[in-house]
Short mmCIF file of C-alpha atoms (C1' of nucleotides) in Angstrom, two decimals:
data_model
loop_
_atom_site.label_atom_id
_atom_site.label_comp_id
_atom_site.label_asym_id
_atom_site.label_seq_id
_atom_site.Cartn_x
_atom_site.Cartn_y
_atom_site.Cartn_z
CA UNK O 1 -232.53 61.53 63.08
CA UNK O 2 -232.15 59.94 66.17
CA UNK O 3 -229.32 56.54 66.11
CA UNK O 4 -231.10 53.69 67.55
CA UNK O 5 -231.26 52.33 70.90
CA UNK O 6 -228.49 49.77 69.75
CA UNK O 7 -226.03 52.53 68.65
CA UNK O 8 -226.75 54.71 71.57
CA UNK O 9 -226.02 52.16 74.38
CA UNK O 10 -222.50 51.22 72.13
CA UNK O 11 -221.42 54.54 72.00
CA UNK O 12 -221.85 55.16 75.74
CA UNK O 13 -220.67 51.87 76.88
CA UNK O 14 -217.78 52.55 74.67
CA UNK O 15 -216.89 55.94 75.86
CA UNK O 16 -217.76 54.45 79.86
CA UNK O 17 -215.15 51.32 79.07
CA UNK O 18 -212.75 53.15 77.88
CA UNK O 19 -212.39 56.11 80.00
CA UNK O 20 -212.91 53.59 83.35
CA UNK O 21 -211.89 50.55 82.71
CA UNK O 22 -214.66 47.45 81.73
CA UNK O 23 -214.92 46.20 85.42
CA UNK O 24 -215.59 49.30 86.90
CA UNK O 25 -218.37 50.40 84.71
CA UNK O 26 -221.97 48.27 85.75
CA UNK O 27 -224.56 47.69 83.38
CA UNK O 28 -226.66 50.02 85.75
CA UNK O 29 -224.57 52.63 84.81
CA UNK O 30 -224.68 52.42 80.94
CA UNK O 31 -228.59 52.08 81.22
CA UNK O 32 -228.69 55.22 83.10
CA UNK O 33 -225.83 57.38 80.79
CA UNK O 34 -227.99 56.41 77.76
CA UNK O 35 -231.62 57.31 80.20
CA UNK O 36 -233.04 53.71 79.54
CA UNK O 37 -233.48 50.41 81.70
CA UNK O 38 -231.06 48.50 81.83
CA UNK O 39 -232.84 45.63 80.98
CA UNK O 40 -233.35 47.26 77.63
CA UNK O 41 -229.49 47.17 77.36
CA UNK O 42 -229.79 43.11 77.73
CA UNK O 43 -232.19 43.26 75.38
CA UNK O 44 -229.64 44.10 72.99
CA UNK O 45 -226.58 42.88 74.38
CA UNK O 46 -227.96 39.46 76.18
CA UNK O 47 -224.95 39.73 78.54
CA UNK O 48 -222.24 42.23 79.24
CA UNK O 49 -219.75 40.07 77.85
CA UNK O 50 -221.80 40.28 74.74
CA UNK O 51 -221.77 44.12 74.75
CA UNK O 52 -218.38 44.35 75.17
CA UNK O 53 -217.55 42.53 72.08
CA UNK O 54 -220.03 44.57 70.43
CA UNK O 55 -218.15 47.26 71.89
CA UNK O 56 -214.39 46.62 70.37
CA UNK O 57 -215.89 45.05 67.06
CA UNK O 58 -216.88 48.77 66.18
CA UNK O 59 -214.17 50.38 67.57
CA UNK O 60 -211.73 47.86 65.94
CA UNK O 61 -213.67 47.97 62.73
CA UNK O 62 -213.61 51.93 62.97
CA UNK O 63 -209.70 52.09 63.61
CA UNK O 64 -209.12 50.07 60.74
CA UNK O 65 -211.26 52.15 58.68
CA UNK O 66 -209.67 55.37 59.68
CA UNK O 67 -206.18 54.04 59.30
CA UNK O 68 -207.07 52.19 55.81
CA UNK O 69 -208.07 55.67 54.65
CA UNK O 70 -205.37 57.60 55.56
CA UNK O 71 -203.17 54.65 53.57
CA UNK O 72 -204.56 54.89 50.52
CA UNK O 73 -204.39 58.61 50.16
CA UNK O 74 -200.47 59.61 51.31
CA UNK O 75 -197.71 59.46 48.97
CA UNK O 76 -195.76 56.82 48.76
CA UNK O 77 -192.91 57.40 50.73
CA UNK O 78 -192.63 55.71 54.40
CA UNK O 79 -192.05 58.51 56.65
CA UNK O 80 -194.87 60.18 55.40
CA UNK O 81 -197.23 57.16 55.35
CA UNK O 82 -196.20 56.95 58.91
CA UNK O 83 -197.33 60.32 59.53
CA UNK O 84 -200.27 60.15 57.88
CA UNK O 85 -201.43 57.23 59.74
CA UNK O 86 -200.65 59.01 62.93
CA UNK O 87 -202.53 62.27 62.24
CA UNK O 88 -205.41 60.20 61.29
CA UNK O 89 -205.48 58.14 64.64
CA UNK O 90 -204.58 61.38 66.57
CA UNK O 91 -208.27 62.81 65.94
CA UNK O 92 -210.40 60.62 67.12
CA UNK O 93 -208.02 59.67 69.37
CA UNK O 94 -208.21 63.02 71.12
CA UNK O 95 -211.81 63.09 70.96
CA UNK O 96 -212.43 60.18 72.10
CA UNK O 97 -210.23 59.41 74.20
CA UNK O 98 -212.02 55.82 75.37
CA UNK O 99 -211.19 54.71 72.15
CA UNK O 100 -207.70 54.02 72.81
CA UNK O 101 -208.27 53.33 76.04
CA UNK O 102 -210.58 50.89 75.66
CA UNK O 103 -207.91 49.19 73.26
CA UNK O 104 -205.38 49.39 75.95
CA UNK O 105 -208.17 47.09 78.08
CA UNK O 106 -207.41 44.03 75.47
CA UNK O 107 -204.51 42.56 77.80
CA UNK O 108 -207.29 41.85 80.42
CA UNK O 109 -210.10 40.20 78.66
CA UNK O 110 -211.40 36.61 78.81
CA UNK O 111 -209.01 34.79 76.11
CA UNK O 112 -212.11 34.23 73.76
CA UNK O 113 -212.90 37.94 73.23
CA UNK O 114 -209.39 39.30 72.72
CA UNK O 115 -208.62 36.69 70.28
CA UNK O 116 -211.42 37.40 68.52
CA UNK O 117 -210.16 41.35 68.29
CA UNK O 118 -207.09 40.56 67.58
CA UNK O 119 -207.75 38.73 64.65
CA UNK O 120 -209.12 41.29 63.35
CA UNK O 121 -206.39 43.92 63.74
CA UNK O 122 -204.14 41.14 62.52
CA UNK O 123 -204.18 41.99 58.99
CA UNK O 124 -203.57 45.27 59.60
CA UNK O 125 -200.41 44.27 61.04
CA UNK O 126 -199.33 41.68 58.58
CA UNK O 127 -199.60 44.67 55.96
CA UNK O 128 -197.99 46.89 57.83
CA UNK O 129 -195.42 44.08 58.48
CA UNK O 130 -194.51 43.59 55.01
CA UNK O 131 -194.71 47.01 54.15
CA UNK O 132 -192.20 48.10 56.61
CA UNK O 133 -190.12 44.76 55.43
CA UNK O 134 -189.73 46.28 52.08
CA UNK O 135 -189.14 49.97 52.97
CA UNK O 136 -186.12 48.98 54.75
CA UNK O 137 -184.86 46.75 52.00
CA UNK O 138 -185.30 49.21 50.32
CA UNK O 139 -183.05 52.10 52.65
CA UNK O 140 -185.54 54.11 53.06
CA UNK O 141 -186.19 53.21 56.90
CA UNK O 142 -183.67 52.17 59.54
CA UNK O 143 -183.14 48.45 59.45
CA UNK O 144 -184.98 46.54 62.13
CA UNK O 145 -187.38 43.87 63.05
CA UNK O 146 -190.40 44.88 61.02
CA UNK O 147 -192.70 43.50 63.64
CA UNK O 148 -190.79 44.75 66.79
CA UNK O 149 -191.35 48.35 64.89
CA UNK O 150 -194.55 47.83 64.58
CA UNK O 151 -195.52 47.14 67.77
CA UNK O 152 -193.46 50.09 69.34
CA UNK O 153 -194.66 52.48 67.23
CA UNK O 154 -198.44 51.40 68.27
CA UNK O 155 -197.13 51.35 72.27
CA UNK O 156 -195.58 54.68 71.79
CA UNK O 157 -198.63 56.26 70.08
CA UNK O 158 -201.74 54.68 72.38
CA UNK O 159 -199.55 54.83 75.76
CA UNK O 160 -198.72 58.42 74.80
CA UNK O 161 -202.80 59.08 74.35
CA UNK O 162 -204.35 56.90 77.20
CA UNK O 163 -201.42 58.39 80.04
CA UNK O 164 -202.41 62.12 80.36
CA UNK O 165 -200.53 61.60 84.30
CA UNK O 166 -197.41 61.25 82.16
CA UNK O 167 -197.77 64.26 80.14
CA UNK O 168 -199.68 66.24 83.15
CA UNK O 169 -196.24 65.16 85.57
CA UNK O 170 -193.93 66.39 82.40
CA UNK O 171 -195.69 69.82 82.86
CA UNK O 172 -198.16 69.42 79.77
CA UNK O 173 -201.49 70.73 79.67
CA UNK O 174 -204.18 69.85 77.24
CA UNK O 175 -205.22 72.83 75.58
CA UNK O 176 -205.74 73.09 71.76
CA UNK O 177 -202.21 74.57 71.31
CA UNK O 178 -200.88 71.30 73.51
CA UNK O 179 -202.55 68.74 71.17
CA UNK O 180 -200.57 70.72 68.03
CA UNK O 181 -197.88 70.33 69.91
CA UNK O 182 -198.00 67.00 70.84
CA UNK O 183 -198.91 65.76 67.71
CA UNK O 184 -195.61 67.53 65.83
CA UNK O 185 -193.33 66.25 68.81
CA UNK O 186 -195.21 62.94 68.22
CA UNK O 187 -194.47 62.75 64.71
CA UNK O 188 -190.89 63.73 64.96
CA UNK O 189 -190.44 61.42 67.57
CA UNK O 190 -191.19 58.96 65.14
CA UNK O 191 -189.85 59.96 62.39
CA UNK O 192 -186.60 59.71 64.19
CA UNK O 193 -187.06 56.71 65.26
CA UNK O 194 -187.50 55.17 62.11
CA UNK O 195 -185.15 56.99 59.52
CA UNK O 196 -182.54 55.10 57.80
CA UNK A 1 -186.85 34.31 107.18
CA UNK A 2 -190.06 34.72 106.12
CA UNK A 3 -191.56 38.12 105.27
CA UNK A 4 -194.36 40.12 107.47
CA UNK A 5 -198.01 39.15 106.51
CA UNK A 6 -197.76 43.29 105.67
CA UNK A 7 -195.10 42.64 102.81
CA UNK A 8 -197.07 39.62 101.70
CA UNK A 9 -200.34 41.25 101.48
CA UNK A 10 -198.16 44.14 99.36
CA UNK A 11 -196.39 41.79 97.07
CA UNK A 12 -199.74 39.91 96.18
CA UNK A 13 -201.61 42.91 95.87
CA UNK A 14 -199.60 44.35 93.54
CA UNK A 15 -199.71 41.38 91.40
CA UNK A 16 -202.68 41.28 91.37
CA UNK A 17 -203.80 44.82 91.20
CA UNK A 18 -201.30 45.46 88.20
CA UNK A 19 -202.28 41.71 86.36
CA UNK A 20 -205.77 42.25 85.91
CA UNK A 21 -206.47 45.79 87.23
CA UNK A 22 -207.50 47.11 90.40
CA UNK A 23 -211.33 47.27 90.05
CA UNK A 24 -211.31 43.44 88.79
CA UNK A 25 -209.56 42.40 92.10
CA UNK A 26 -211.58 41.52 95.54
CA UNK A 27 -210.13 41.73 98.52
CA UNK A 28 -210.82 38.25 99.22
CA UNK A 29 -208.64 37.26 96.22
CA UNK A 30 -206.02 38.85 97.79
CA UNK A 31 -206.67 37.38 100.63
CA UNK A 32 -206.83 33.87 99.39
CA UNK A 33 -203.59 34.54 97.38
CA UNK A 34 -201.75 35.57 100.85
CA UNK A 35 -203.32 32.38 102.46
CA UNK A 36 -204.53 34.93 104.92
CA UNK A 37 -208.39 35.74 106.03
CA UNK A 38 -209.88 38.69 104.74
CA UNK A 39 -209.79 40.36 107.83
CA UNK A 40 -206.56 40.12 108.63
CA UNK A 41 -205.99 42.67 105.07
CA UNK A 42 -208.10 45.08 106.72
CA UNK A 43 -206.18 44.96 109.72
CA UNK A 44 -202.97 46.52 107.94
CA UNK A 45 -204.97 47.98 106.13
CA UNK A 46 -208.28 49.47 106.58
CA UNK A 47 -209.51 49.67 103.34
CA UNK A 48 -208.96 48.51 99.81
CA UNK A 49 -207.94 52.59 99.26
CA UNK A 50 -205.34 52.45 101.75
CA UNK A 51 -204.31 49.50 100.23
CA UNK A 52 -203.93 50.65 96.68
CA UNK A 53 -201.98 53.72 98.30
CA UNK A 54 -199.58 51.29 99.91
CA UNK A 55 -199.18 49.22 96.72
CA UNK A 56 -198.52 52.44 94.88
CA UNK A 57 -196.11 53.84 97.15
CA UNK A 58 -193.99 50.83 97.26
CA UNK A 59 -193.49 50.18 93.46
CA UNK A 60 -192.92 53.93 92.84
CA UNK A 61 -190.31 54.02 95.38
CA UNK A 62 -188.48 50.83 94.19
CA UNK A 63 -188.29 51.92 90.43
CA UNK A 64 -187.59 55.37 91.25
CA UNK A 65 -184.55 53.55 93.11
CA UNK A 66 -183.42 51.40 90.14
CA UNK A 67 -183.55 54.35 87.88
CA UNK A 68 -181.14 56.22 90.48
CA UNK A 69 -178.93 53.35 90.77
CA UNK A 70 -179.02 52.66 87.22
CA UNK A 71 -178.03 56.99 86.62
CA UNK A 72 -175.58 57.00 89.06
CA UNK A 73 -173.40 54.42 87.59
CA UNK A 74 -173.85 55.48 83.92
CA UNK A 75 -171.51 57.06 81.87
CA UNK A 76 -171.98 60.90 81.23
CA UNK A 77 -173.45 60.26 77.69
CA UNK A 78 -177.02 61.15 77.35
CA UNK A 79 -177.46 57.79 75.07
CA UNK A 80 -175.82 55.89 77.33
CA UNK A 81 -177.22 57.21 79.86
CA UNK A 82 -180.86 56.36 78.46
CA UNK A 83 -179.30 52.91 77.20
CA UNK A 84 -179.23 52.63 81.46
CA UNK A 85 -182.37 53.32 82.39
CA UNK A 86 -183.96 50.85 79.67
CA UNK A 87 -182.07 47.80 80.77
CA UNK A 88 -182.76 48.92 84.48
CA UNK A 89 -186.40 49.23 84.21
CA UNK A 90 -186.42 46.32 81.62
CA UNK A 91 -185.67 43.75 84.41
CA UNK A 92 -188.09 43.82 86.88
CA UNK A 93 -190.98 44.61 84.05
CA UNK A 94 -190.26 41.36 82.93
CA UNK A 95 -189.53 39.89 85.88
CA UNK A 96 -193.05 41.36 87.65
CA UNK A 97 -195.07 42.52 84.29
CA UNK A 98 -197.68 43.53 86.94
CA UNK A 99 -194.87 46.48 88.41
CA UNK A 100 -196.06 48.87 85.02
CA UNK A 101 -199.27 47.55 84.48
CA UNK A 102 -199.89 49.06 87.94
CA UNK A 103 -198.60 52.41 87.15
CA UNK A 104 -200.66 52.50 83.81
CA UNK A 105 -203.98 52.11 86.35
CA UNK A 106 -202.73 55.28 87.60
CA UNK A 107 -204.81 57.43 85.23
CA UNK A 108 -208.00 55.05 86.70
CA UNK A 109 -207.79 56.24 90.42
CA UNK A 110 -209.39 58.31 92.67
CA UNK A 111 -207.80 61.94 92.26
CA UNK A 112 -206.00 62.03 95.57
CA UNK A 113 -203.79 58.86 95.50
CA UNK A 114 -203.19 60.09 92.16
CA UNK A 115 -202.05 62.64 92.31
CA UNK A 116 -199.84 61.69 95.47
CA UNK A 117 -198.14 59.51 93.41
CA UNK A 118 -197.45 62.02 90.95
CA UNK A 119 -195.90 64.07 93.45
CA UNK A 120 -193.60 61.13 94.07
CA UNK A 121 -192.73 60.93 90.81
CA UNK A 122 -192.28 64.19 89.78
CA UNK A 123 -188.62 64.87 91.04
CA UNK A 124 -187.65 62.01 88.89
CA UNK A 125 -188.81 63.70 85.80
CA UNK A 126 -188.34 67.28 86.88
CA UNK A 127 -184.43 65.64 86.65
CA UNK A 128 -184.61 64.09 83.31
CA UNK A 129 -186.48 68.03 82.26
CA UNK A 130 -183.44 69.73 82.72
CA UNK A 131 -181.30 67.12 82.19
CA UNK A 132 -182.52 66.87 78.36
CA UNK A 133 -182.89 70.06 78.04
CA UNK A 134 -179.09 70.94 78.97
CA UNK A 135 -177.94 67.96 76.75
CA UNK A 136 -179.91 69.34 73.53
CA UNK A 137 -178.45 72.44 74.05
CA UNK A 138 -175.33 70.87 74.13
CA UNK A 139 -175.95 69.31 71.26
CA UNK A 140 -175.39 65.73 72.05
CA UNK A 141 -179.60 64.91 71.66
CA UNK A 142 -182.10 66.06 69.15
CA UNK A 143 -183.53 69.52 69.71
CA UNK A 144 -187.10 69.40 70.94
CA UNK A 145 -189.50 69.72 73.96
CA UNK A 146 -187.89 68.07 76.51
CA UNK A 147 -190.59 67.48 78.62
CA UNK A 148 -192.59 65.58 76.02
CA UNK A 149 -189.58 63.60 74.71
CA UNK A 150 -189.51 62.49 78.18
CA UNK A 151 -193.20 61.28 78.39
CA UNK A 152 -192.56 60.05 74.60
CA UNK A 153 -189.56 57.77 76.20
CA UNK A 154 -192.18 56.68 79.14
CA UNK A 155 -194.86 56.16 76.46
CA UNK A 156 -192.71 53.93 74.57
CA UNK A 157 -191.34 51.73 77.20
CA UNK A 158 -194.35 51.32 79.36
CA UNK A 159 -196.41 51.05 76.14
CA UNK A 160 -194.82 47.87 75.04
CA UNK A 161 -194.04 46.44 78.28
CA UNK A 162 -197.87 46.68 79.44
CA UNK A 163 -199.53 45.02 75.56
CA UNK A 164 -198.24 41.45 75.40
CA UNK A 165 -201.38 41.52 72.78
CA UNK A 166 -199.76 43.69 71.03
CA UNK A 167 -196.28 42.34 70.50
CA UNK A 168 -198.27 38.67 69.92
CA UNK A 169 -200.18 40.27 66.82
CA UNK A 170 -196.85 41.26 65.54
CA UNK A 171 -195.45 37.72 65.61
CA UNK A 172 -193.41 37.76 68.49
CA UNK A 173 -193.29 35.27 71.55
CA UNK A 174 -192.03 36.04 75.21
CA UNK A 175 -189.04 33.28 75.05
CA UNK A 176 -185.27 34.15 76.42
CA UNK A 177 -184.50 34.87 72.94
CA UNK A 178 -187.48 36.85 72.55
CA UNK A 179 -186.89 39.33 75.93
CA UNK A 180 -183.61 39.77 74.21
CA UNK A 181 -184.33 40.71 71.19
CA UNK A 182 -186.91 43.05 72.18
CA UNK A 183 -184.77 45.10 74.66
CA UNK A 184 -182.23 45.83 71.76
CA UNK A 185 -184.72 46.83 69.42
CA UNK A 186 -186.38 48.94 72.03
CA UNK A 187 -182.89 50.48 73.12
CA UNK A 188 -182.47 50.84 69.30
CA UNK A 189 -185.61 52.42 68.30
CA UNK A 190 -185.52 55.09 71.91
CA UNK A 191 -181.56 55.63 70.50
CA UNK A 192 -182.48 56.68 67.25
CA UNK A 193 -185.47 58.53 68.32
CA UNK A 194 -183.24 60.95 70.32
CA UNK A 195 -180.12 60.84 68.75
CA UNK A 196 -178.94 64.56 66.87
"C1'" DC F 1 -260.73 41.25 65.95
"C1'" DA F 2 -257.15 38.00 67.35
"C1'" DC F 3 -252.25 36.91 67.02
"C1'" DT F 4 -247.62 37.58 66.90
"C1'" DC F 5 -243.36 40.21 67.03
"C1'" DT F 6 -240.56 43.97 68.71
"C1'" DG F 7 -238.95 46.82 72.13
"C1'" DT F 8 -239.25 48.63 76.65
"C1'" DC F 9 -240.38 48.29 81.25
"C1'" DT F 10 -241.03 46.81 86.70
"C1'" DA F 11 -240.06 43.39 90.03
"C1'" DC F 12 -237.10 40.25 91.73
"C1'" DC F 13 -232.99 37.14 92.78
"C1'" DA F 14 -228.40 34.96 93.78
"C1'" DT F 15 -224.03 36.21 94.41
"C1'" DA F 16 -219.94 38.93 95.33
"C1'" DT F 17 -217.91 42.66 97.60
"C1'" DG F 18 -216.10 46.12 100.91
"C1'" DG F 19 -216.44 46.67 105.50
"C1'" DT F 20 -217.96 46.14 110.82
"C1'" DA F 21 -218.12 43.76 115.41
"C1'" DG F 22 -216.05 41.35 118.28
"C1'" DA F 23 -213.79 37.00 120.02
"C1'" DG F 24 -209.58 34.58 120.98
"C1'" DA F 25 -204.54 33.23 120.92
"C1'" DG F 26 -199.81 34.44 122.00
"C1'" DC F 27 -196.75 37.22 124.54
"C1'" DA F 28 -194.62 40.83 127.36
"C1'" DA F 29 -194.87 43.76 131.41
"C1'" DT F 30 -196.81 44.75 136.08
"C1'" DA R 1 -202.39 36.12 137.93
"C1'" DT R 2 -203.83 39.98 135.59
"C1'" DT R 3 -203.64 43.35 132.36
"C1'" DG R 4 -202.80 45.05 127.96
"C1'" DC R 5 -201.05 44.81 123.31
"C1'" DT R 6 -200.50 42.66 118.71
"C1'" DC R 7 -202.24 39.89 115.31
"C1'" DT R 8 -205.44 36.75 113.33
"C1'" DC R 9 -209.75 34.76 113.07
"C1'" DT R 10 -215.25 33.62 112.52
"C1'" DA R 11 -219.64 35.64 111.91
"C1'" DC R 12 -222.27 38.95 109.94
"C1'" DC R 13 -224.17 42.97 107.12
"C1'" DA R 14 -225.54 46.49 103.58
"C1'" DT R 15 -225.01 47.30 99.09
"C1'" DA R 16 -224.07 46.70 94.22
"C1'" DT R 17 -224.04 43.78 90.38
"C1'" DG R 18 -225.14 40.64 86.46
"C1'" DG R 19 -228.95 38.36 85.12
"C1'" DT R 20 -234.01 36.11 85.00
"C1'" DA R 21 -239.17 36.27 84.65
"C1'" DG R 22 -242.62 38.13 82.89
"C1'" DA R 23 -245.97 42.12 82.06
"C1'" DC R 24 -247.32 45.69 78.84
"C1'" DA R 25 -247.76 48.76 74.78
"C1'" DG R 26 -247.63 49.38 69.96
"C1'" DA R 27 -247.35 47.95 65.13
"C1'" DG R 28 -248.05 44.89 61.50
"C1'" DT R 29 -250.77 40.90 59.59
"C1'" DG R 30 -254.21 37.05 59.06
#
DNA sequence: CACTCTGTCTACCATATGGTAGAGAGCAAT
DNA sequence: ATTGCTCTCTACCATATGGTAGACAGAGTG
């Protein structure tokens, strides 16, 4: 079955955000990519502002997803969780690579929208937050600011997926065997970083 | 003395161009910014390419010159040595946030400035290559791809210095105290990320 | 049939943008 | 004084963009 109009024009105007950046991708351009008017687009989306939201609400609403599943099925020890989580962002991630990208395009949104998004991800930070909190009471992670952690494990992970120039200048090329290999340097990266 | 209307238009550009991306900026912003007319941009230089090329140029060739400095008076310890380059590039990415937010727009641009600037860069990282690389086999860093760690370190640093949004989420705010605290946990986290 | 609702379209518009043409002011050299 | 050079400006243009107005086709419903 063919998704719906709606779905189709996210999808591309996800994919077009992400991989060029929201200004430089026009309205004209979506309605062409998914071969319809583009007044049929602000049919949907009654502005591009509008669409946009629409935009990171799924993607946002996917990431959590993806990430909430690979919680709830790794053991429960922290390095592993850790892992988990980052295999599970790494597919799509490489897939898609827009959808990071697009994520990375938060810091230059009107204040309304990224607020909005951000609220969202926000409990997904508070868990991981307390989570981390406890792990390292715990000695079973380095001691640190839980939140600090958090946030450079996320800028480590999306700036390592949305700068191929800084893997392409470092002599990496993206072939199937590079991914592997990124991923496992990724992960021990990581894992390094955070061990007690 | 006051600076050449060229250095003006260069410093306000890449403000700009790094603050809210390159695509989102007019050249009469610029312009306006500089207290300048629009022409007078196009008169140094003749298009909003050359422009970008210009803007590019300069930053890569002042932080490839703080990382040198920052090297050449380091101690010969590869943490250390790292511990250097953080603090170095630390400074003016706080002091101009727009300095890295330009280089992540690099991935954005037309293929030929790109990959000029690569070329500027590359040197710098063709260095750190073999410079990891004899320091793991000297056993004073982890063992792994050296060229990845050092897109992993880039990653990392760039990642959190360019997603204010990020850090935010995570609780944190961008006071003295704050800047502080943030450089010693990233120092902390890169340390114990390469560390044997 | 008439009426409305949904979804898509063509035609059009106001504005912003990158860029061109060319004038004029200041200044140094002939 | 004249010429030429450097730098800045006003005036203008072609195009692209986000968005409006409204027509039209089809489906469901009275």
């Amino acid at each position: 079955m063919r998704p719906s109009t709606r779905d189709r024009i996210l999808t591309s105007a996800t994919d077009l955000f992400g991989l060029r950046g929201v200004d430089a991708v026009s309205l004209d351009l979506i309605a062409t990519d998914v071969g319809v008017a583009k007044q049929t687009l602000l049919y949907w989306f009654p502005s591009k502002d509008e669409l946009l939201e629409g935009v990171l609400a799924q993607a946002a609403a996917e990431l959590v997803l993806v990430i909430d599943a690979a919680l709830r099925s790794a053991p429960d020890e922290p390095l592993e969780r850790l892992d988990a989580v980052v295999r599970a962002v790494f597919r799509p991630a490489v897939r898609r690579p827009a959808l990071l990208g697009l994520i990375r395009e938060v810091s230059r949104l009107p204040a309304g929208v990224a607020e909005q998004l951000t609220g969202r991800v926000q409990p997904l930070a508070q868990r991981a937050h307390a989570y981390l909190q406890a792990e390292m009471n715990a000695g079973r992670l380095r001691r640190a600011d839980p939140g600090l952690i958090a946030a450079l494990c996320y800028a480590t992970v999306t700036g390592i997926a949305t700068e191929p120039e800084a893997l392409r200048v470092n002599g990496w090329e993206p072939s199937a065997a590079g991914l592997r290999r990124l991923r496992d340097e990724l992960r021990a990266f990581l894992r390094a970083a955070l061990a007690p």
